[in-house]
JSON list of C-alpha atoms and ligand atoms in Angstrom, two decimals:
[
{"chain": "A", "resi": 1, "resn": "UNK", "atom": "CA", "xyz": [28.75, -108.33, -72.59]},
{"chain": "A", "resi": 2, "resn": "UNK", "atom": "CA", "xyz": [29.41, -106.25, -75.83]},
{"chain": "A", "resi": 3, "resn": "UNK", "atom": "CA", "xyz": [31.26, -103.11, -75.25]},
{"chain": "A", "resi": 4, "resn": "UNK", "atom": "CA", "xyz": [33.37, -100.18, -76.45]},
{"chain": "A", "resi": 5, "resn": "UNK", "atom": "CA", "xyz": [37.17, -100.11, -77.12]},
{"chain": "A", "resi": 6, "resn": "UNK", "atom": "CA", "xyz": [37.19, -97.28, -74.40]},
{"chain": "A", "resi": 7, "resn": "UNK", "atom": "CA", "xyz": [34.83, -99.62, -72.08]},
{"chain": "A", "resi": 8, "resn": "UNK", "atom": "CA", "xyz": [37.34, -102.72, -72.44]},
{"chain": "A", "resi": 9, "resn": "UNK", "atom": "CA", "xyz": [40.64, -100.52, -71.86]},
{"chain": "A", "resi": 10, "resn": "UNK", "atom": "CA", "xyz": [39.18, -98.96, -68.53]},
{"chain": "A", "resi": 11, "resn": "UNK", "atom": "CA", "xyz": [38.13, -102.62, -67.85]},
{"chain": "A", "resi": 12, "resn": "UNK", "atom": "CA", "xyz": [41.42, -104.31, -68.09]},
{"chain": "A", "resi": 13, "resn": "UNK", "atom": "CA", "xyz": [43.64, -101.57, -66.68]},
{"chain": "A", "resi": 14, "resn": "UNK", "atom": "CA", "xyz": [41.22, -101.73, -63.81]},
{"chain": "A", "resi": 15, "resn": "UNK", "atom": "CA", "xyz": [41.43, -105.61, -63.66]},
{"chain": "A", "resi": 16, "resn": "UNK", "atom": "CA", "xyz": [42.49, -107.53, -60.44]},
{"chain": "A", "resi": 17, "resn": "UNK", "atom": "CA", "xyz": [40.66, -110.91, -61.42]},
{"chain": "A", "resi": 18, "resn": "UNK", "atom": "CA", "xyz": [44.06, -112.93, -60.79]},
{"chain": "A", "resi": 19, "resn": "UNK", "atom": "CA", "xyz": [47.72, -111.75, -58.99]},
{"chain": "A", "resi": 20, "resn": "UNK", "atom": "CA", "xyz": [49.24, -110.89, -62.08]},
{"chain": "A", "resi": 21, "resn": "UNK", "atom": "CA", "xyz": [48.51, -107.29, -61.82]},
{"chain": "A", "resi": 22, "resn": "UNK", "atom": "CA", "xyz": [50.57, -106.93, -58.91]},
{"chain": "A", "resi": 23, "resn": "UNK", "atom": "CA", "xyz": [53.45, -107.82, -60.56]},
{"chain": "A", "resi": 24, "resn": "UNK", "atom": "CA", "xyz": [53.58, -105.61, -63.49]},
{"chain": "A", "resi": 25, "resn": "UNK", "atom": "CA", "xyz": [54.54, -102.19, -64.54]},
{"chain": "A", "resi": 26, "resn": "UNK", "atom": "CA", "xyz": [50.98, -101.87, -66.77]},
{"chain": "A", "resi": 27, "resn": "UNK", "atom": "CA", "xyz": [49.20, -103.25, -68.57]},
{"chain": "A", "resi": 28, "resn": "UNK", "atom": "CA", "xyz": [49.39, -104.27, -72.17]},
{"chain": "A", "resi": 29, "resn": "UNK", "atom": "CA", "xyz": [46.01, -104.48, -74.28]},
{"chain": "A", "resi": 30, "resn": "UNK", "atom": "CA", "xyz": [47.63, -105.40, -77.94]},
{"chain": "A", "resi": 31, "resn": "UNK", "atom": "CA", "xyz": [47.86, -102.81, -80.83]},
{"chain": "A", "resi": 32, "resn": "UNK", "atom": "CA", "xyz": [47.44, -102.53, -84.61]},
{"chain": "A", "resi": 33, "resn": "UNK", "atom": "CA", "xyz": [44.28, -101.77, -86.52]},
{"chain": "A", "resi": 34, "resn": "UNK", "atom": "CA", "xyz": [41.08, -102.55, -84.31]},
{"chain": "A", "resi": 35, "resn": "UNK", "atom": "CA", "xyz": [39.58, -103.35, -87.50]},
{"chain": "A", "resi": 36, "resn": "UNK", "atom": "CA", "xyz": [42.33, -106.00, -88.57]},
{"chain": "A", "resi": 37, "resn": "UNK", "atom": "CA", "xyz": [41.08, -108.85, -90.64]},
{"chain": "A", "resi": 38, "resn": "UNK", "atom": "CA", "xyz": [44.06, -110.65, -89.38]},
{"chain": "A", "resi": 39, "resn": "UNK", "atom": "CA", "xyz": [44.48, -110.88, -85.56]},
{"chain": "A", "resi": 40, "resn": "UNK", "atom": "CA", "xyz": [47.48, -112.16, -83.47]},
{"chain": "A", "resi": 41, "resn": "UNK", "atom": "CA", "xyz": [47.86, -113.75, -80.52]},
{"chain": "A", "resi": 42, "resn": "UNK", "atom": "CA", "xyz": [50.59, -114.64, -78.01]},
{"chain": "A", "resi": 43, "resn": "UNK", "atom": "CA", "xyz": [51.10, -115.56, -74.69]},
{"chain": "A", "resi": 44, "resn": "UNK", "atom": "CA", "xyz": [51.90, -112.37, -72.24]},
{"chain": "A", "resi": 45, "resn": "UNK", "atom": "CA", "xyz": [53.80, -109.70, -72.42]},
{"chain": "A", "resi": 46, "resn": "UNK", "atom": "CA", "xyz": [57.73, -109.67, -71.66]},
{"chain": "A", "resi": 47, "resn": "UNK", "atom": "CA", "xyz": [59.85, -107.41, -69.95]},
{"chain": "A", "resi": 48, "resn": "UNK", "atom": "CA", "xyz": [59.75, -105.09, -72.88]},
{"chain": "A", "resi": 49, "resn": "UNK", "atom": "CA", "xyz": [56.38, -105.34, -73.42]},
{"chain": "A", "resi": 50, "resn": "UNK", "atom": "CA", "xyz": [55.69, -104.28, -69.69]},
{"chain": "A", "resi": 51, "resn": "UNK", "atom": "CA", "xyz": [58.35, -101.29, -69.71]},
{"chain": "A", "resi": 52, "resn": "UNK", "atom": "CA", "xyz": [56.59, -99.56, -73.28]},
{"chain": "A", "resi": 53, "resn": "UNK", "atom": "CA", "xyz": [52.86, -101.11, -73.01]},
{"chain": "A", "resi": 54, "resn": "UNK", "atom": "CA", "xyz": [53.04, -102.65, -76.14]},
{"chain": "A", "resi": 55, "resn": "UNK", "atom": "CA", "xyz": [52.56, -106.29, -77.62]},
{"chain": "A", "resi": 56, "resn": "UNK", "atom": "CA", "xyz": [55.32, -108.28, -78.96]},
{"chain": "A", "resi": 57, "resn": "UNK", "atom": "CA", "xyz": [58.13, -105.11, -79.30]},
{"chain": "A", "resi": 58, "resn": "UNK", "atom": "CA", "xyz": [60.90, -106.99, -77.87]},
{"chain": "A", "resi": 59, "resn": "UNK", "atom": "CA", "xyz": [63.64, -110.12, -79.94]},
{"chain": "A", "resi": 60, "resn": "UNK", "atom": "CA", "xyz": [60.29, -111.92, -80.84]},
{"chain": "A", "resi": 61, "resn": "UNK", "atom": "CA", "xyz": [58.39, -109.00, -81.54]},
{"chain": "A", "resi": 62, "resn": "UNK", "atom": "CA", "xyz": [61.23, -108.10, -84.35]},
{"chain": "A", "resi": 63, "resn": "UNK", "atom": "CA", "xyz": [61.00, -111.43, -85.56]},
{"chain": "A", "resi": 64, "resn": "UNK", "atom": "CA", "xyz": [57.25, -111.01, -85.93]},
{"chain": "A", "resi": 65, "resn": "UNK", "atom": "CA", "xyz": [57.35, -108.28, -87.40]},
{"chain": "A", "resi": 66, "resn": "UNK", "atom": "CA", "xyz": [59.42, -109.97, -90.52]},
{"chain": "A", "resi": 67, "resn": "UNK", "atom": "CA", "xyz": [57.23, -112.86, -90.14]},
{"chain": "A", "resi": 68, "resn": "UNK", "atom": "CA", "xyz": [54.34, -110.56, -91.30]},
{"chain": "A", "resi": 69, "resn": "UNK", "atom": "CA", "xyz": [56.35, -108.77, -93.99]},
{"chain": "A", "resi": 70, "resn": "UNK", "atom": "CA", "xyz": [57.26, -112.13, -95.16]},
{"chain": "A", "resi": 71, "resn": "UNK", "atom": "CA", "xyz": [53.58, -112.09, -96.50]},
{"chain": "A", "resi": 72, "resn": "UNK", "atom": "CA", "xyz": [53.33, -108.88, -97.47]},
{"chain": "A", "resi": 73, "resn": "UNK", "atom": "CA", "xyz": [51.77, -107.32, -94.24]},
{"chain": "A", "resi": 74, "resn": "UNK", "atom": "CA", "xyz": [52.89, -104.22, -92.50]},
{"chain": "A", "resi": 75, "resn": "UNK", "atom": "CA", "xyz": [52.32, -104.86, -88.43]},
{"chain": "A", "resi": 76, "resn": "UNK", "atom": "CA", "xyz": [50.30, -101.75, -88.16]},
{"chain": "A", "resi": 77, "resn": "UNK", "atom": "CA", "xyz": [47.41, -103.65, -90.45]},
{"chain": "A", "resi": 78, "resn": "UNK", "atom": "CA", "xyz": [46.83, -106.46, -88.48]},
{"chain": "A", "resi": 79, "resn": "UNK", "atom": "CA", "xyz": [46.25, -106.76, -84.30]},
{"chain": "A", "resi": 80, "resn": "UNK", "atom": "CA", "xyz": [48.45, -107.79, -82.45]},
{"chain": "A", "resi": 81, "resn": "UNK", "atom": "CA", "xyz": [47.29, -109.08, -78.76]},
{"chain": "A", "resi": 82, "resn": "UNK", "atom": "CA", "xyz": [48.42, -111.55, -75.68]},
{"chain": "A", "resi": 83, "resn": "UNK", "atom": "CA", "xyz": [46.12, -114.01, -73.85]},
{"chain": "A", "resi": 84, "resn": "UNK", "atom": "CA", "xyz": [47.17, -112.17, -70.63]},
{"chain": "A", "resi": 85, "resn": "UNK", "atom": "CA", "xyz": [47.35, -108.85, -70.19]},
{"chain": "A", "resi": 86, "resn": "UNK", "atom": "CA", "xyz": [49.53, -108.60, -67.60]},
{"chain": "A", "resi": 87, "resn": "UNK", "atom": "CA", "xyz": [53.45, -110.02, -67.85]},
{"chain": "A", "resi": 88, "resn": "UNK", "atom": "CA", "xyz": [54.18, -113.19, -65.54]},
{"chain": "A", "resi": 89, "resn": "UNK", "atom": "CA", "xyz": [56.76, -113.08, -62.99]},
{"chain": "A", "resi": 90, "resn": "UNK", "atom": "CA", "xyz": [60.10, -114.03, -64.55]},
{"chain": "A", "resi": 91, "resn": "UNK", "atom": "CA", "xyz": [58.12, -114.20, -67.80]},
{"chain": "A", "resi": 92, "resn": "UNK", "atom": "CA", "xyz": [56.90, -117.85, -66.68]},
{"chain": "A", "resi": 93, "resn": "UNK", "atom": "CA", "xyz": [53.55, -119.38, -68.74]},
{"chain": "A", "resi": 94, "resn": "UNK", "atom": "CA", "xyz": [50.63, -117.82, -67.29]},
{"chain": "A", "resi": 95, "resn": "UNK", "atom": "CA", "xyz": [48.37, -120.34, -65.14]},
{"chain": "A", "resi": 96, "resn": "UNK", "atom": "CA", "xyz": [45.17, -122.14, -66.14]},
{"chain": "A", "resi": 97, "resn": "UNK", "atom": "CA", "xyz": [43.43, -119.71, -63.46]},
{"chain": "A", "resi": 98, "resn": "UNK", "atom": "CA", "xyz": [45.21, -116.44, -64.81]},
{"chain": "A", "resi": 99, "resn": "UNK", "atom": "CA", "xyz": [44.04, -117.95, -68.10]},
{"chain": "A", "resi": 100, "resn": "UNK", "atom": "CA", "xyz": [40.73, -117.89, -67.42]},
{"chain": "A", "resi": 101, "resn": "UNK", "atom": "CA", "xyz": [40.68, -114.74, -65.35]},
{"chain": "A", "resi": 102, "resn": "UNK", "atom": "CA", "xyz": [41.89, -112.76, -68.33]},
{"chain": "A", "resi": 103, "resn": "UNK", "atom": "CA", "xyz": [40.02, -114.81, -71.36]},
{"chain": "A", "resi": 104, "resn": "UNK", "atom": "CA", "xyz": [36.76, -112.58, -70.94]},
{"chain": "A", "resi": 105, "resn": "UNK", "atom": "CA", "xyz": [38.63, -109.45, -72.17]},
{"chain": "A", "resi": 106, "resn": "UNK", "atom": "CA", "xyz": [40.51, -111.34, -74.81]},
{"chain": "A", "resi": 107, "resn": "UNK", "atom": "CA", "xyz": [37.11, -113.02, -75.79]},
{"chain": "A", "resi": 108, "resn": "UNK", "atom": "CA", "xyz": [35.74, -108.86, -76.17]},
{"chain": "A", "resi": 109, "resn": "UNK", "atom": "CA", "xyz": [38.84, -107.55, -77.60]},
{"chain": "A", "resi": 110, "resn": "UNK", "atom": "CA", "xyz": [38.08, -110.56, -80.64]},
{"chain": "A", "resi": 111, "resn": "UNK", "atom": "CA", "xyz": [34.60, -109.49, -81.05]},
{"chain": "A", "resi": 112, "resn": "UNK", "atom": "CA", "xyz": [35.60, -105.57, -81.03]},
{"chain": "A", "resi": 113, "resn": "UNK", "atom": "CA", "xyz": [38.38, -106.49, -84.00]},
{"chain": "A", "resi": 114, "resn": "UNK", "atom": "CA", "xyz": [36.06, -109.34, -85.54]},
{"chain": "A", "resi": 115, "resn": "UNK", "atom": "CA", "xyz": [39.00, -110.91, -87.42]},
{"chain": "A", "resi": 116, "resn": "UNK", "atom": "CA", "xyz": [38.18, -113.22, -90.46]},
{"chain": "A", "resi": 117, "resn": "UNK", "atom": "CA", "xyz": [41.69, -115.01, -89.67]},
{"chain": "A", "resi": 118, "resn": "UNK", "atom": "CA", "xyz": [42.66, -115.63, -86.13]},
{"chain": "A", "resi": 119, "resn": "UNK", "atom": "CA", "xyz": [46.60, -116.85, -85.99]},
{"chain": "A", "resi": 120, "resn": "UNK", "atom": "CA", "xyz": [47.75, -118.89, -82.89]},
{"chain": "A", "resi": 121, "resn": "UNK", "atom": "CA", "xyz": [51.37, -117.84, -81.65]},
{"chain": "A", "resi": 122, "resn": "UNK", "atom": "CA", "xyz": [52.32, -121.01, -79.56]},
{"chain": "A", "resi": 123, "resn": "UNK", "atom": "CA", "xyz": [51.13, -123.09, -77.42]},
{"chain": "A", "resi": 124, "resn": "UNK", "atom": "CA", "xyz": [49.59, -120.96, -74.26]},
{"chain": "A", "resi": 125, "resn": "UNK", "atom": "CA", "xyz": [47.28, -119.19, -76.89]},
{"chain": "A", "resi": 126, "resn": "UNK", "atom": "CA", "xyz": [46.18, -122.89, -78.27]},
{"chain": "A", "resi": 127, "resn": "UNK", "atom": "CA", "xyz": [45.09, -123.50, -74.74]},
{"chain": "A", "resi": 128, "resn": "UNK", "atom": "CA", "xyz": [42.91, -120.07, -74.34]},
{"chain": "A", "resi": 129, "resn": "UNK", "atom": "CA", "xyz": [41.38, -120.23, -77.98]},
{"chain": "A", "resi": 130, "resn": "UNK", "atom": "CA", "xyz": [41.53, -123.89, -78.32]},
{"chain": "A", "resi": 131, "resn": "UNK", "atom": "CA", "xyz": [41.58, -126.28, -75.24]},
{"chain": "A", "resi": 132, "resn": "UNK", "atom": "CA", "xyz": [43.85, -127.39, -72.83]},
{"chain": "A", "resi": 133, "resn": "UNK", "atom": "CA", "xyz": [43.88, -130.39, -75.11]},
{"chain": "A", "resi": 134, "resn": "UNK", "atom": "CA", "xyz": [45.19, -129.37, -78.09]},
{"chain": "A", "resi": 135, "resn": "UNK", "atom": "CA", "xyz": [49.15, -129.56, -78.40]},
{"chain": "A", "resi": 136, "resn": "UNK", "atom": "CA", "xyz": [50.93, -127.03, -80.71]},
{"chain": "A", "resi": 137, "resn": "UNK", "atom": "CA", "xyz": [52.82, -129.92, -82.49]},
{"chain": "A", "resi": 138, "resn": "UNK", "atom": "CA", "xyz": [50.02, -131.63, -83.26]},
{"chain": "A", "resi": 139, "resn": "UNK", "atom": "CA", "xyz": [47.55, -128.88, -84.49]},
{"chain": "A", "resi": 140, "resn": "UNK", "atom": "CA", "xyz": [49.99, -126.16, -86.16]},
{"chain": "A", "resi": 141, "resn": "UNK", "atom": "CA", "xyz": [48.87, -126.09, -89.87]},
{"chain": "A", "resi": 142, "resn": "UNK", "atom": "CA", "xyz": [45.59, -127.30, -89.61]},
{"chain": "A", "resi": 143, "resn": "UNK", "atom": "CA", "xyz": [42.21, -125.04, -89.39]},
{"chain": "A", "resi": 144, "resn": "UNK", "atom": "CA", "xyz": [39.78, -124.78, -87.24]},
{"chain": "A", "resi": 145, "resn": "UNK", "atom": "CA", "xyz": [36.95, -122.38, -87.07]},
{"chain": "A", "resi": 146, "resn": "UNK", "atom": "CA", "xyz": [35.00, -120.47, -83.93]},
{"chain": "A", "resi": 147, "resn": "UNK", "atom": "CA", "xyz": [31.96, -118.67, -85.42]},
{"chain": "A", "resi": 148, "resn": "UNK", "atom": "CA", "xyz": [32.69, -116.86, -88.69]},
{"chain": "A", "resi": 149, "resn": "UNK", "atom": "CA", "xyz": [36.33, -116.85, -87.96]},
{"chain": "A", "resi": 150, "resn": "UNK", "atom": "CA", "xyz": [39.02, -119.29, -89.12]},
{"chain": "A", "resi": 151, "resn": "UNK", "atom": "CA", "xyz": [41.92, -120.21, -86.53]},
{"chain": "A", "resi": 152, "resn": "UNK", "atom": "CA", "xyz": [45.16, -121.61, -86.99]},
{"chain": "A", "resi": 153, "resn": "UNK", "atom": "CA", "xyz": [48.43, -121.68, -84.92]},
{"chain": "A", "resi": 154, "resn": "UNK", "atom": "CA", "xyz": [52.08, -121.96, -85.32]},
{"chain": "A", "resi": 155, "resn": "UNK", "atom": "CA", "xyz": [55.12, -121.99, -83.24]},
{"chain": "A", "resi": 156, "resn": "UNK", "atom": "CA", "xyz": [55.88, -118.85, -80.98]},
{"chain": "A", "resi": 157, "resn": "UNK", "atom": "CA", "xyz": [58.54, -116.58, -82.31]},
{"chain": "A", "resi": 158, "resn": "UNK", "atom": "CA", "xyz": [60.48, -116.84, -79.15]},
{"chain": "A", "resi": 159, "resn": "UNK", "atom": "CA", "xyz": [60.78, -120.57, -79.62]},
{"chain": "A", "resi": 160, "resn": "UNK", "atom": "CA", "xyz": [61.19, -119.91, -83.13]},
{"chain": "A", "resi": 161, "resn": "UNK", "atom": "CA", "xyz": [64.35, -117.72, -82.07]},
{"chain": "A", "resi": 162, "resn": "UNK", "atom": "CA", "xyz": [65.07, -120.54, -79.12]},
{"chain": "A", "resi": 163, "resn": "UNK", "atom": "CA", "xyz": [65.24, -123.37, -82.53]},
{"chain": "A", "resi": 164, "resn": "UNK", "atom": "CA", "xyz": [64.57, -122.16, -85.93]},
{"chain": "A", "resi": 165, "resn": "UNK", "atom": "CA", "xyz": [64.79, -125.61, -87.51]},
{"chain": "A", "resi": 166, "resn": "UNK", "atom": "CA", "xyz": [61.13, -125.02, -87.08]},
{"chain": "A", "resi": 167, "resn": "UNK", "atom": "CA", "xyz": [61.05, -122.03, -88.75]},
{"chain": "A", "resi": 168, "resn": "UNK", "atom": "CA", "xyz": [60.32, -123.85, -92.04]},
{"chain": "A", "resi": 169, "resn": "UNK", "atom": "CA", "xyz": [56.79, -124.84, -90.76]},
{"chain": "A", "resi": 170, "resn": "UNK", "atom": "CA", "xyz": [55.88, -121.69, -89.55]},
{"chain": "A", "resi": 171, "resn": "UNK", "atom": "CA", "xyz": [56.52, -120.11, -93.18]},
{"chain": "A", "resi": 172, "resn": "UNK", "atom": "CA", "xyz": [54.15, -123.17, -94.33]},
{"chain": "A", "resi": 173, "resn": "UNK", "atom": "CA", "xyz": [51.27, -121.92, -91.75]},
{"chain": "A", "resi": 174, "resn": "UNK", "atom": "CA", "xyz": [52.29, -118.23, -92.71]},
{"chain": "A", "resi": 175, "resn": "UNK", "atom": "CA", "xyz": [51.63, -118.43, -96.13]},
{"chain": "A", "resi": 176, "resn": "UNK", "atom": "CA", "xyz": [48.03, -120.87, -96.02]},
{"chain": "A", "resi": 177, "resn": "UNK", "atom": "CA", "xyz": [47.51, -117.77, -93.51]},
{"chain": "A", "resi": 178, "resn": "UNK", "atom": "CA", "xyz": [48.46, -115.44, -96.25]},
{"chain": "A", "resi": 179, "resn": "UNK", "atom": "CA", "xyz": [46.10, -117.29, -99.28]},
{"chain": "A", "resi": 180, "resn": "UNK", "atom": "CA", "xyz": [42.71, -118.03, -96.42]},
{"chain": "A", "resi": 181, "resn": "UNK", "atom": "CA", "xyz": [43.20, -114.14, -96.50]},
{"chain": "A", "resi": 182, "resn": "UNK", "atom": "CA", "xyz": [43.43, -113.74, -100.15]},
{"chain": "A", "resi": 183, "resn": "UNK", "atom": "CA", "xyz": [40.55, -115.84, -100.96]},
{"chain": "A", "resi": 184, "resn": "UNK", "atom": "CA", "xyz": [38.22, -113.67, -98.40]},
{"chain": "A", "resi": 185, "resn": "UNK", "atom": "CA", "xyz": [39.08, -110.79, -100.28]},
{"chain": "A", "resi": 186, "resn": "UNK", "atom": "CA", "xyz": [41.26, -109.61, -97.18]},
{"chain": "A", "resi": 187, "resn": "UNK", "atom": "CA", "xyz": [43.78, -106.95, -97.55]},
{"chain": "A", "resi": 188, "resn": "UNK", "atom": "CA", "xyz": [42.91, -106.48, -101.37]},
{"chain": "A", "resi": 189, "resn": "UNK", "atom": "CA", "xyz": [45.80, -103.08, -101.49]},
{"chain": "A", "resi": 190, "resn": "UNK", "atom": "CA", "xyz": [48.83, -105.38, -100.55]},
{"chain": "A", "resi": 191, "resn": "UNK", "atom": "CA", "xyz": [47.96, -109.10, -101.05]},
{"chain": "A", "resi": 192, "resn": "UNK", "atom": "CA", "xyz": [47.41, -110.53, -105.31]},
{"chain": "B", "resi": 201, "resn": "LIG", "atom": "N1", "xyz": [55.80, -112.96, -76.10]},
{"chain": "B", "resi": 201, "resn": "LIG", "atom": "C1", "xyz": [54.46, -112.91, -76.15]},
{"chain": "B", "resi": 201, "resn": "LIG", "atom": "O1", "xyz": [53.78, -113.92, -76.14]},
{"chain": "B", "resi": 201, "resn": "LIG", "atom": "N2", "xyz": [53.89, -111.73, -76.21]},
{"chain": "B", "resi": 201, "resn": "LIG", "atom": "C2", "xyz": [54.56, -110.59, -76.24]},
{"chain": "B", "resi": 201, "resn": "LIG", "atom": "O2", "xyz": [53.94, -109.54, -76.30]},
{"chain": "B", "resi": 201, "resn": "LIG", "atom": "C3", "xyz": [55.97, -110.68, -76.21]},
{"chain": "B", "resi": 201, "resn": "LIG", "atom": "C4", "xyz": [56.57, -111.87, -76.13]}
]
């Protein structure tokens, strides 16, 4: 079903398709530029994330947020979303079943932004975009490609912050992120 941004933010802040809703504060569609050739996704939204409504604001939202800069790229140019809309209890992984309940509005928000350059953010958003079979260890780096769009993922920032000796293969990912962008003529005002 194809609809408007104002059609899919009624929708979700009017879902109940699984119990997560009853647990949060609100919920939290993802921000940035709607247009975005670059679009983000993580897992759910935190405890800061549920108090302000926003993606990714909290310790791994700040270390996001230099993650971008590292390749030249203010947050506010690129979308930033969750694969659940709604935070977890306790901030646990989000079910197979809330999974699916909530991919349909993840699957519209992507074809409202229609990113050239989809980027991964750990393993629960491998599962939604990939397949349950996929494993972040094994398929960090690598491309894949859904339609017109090209999709990789990397580590999640809060495992990043849990054990940054990984850190150094996220910048790899970040910058082959960076150049895929570069060579579609993405971003031509910041990225040379
Ligand atoms: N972790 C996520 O996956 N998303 C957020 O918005 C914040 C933390």
């Amino acid at each position: 079903m194809r609809v408007s941004w104002a059609q899919l933010a009624d929708q979700v802040s009017g879902c109940t398709a699984c119990a997560l809703c009853e647990g949060c504060i609100q919920k939290v569609l993802g921000q940035g530029d709607p247009k975005a050739p670059l679009m983000l996704i993580g897992e759910g939204p935190g405890e800061q994330e549920d108090k302000r409504g926003e993606a990714f604001v909290g310790r791994a939202g700040e270390l996001l947020t230099n993650m971008l800069a590292a390749i030249d790229l203010p947050r506010e140019r690129v979308y930033i979303c969750n694969a659940v809309k709604c935070r977890p209890p306790q901030n646990r992984t989000p079910r197979p079943d809330e999974l699916d309940a909530c991919r349909p509005h993840l699957l519209r928000q992507i074809a409202l932004v229609k990113p050239k350059v989809i980027f991964l953010l750990g393993a629960t958003a491998v599962r939604v975009m990939l397949g349950p079979n996929y494993r972040i260890t094994q398929c960090r780096g690598q491309w894949y490609q859904r339609g017109d769009i090209r999709i990789m993922a990397t580590f999640h920032p809060a495992a990043l912050l849990r054990d940054p000796r990984r850190k150094h293969e996220t910048w790899a990912d970040l910058k082959m992120v960076r150049k895929e962008l570069l060579q579609q003529g993405a971003y031509p005002d910041l990225l040379s």
